[in-house]
GROMACS .gro file of C-alpha atoms in nm:
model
  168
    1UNK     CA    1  10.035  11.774   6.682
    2UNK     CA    2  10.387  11.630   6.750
    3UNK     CA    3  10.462  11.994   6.926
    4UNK     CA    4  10.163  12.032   7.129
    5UNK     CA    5  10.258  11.625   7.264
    6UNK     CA    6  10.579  11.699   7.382
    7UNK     CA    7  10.485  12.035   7.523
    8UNK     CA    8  10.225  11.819   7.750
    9UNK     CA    9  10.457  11.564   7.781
   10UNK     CA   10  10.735  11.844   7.930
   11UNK     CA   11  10.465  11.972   8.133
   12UNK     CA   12  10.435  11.641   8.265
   13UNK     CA   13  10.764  11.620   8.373
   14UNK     CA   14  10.773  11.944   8.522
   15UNK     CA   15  10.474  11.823   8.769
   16UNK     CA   16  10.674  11.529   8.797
   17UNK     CA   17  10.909  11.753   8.983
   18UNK     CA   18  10.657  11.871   9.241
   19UNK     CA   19  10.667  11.532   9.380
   20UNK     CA   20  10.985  11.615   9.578
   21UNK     CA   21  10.748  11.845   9.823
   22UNK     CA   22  10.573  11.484   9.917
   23UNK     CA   23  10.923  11.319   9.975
   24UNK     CA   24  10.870  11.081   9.684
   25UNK     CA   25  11.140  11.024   9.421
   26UNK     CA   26  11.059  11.271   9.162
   27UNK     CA   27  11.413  11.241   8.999
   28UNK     CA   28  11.356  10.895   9.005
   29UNK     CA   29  11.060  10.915   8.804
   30UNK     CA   30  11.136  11.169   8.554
   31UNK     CA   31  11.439  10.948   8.439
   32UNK     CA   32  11.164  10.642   8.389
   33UNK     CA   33  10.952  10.893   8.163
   34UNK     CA   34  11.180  11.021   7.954
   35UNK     CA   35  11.263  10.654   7.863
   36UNK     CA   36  10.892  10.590   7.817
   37UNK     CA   37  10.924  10.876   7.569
   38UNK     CA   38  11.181  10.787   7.416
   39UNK     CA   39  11.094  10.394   7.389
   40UNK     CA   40  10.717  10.476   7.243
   41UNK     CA   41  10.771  10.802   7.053
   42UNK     CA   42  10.943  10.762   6.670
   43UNK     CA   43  11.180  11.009   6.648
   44UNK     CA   44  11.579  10.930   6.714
   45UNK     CA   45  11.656  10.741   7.025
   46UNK     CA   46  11.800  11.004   7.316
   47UNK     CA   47  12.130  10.788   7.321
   48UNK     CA   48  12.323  10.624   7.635
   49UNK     CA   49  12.550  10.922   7.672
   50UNK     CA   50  12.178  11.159   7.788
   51UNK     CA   51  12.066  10.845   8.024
   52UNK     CA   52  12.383  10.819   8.166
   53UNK     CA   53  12.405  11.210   8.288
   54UNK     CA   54  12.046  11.180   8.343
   55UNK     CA   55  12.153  10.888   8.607
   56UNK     CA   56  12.441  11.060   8.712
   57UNK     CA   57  12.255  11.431   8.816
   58UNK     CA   58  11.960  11.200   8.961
   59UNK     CA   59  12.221  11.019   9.194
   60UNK     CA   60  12.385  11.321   9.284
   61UNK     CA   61  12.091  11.499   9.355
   62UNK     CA   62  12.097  11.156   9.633
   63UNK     CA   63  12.385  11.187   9.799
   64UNK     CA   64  12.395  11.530   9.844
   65UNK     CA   65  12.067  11.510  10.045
   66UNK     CA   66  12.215  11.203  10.237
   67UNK     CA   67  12.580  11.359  10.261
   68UNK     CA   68  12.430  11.726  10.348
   69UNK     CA   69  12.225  11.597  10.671
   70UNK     CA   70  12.532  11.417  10.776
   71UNK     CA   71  12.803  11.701  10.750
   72UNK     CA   72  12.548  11.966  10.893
   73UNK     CA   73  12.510  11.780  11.186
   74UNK     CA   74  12.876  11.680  11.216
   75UNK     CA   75  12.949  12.045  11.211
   76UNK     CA   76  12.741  12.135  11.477
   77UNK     CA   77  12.834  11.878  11.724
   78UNK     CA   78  12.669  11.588  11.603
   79UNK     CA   79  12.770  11.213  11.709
   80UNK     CA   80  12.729  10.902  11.468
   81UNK     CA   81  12.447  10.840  11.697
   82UNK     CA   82  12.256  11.168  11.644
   83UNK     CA   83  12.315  11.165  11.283
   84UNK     CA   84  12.138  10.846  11.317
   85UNK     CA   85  11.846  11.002  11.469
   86UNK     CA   86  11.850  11.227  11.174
   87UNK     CA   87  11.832  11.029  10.948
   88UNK     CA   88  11.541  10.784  11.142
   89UNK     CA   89  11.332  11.076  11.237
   90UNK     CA   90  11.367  11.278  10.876
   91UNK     CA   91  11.208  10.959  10.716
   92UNK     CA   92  10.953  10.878  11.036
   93UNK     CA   93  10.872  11.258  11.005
   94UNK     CA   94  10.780  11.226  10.584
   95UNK     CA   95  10.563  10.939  10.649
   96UNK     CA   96  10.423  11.082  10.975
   97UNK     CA   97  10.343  11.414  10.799
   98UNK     CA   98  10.230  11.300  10.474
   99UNK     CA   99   9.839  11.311  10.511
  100UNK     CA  100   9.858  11.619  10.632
  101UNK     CA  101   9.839  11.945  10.424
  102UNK     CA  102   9.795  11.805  10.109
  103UNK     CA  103  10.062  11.604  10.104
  104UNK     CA  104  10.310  11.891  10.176
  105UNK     CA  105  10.323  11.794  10.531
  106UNK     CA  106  10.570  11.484  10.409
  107UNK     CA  107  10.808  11.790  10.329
  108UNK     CA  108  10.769  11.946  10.712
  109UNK     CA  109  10.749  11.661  10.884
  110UNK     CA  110  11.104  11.511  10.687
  111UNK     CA  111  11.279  11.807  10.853
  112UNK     CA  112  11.093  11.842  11.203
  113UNK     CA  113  11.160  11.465  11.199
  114UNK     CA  114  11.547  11.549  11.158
  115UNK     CA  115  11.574  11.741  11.381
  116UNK     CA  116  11.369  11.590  11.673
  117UNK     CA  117  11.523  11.240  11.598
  118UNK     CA  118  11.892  11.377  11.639
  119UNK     CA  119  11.783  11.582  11.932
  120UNK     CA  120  11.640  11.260  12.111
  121UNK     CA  121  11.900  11.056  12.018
  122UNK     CA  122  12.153  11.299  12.121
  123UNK     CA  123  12.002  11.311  12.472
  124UNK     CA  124  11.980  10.985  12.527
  125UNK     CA  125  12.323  10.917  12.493
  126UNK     CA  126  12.464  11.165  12.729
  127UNK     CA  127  12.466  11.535  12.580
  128UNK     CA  128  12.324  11.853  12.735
  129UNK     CA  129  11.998  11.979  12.615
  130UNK     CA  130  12.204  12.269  12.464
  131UNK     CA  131  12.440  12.051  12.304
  132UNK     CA  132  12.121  11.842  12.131
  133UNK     CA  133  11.995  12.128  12.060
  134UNK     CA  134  12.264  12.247  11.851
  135UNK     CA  135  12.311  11.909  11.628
  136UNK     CA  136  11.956  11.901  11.579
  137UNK     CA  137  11.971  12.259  11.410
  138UNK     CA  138  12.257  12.113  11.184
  139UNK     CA  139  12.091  11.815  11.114
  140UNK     CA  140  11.768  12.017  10.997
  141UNK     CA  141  11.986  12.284  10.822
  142UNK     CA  142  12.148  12.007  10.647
  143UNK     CA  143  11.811  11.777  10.561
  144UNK     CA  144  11.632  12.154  10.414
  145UNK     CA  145  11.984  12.213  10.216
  146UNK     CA  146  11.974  11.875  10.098
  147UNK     CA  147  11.603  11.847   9.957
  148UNK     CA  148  11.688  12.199   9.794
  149UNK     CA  149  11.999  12.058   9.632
  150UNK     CA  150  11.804  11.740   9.525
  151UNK     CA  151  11.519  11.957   9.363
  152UNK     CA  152  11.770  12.162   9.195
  153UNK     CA  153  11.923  11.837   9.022
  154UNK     CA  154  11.584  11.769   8.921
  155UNK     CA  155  11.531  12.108   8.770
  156UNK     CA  156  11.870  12.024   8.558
  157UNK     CA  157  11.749  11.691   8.488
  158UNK     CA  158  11.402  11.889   8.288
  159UNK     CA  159  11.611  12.142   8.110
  160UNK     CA  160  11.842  11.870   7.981
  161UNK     CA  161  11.582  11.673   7.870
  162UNK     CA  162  11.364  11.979   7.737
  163UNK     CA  163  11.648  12.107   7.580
  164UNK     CA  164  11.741  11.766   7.383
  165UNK     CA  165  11.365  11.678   7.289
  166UNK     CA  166  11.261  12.067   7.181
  167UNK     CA  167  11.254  12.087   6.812
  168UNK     CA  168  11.523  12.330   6.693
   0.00000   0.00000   0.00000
């Protein structure tokens, strides 16, 4: 019985994971259910050493999606100003999309919204249409690279977890 719980229970978090397509904190929310596990279930506690690299992966997994969107767009031209745009119209663009598709629009819209809220902002503030055009593309190459690298730290964060609770 204790097998087939935690095999539910990792399915669970795997789910958990799926989250990211609807721009919600997945990472977030995997960390506060493996310390419902571990606070209701009676085997050994998981220790502070597993929390704190579960903490550390799940902030990581932040600021590379923050620090990604930024540098893309720096390195295609992008002003402070445009990367602001980015960053305004990637989460205008989750909420914006997130009735749509099943939820899955949240995940289209975040990166449309990048790049049309760099591209506006861009404009207004003095650049060429071709020069917008090109730190909008970095600012959406660097908001899809981000959410990849932030689902990928999520990933790590299951098979750590997985790994520690699986009997051996």
């Amino acid at each position: 019985m204790s097998v087939l719980l935690l095999v539910v229970f990792l399915l669970v978090l795997l789910a958990c994971l799926t989250l990211h397509v609807l721009g919600l904190p997945a990472n977030w929310l995997l960390l506060g259910l493996v310390a419902a596990w571990d606070y209701f279930h009676p085997a050994p506690h998981l220790g502070f050493a597993f929390y704190a690299m579960l903490v550390c992966v799940a902030l990581a997994g932040e600021a590379v999606e923050l620090f990604a969107q930024l540098v893309g767009a720096k390195k295609y031209g992008a002003t402070g100003k445009g990367n602001l745009g980015g960053f305004l119209g990637a989460f205008a663009g989750a909420l914006l999309g997130a009735p749509f598709f099943l939820g899955v629009g949240a995940l289209f819209g975040a990166v449309a919204g990048a790049f049309f809220g760099c591209y506006v902002f861009e404009r207004a503030h003095g650049r060429t249409g071709a020069e917008a055009r090109r730190a909008a593309m970095g600012a959406m190459y660097g908001k899809v690279f981000g959410m990849t690298a932030k689902v990928a730290c999520g990933v790590v964060m299951w098979a750590a977890t997985a790994r520690t609770l699986w009997p051996a």
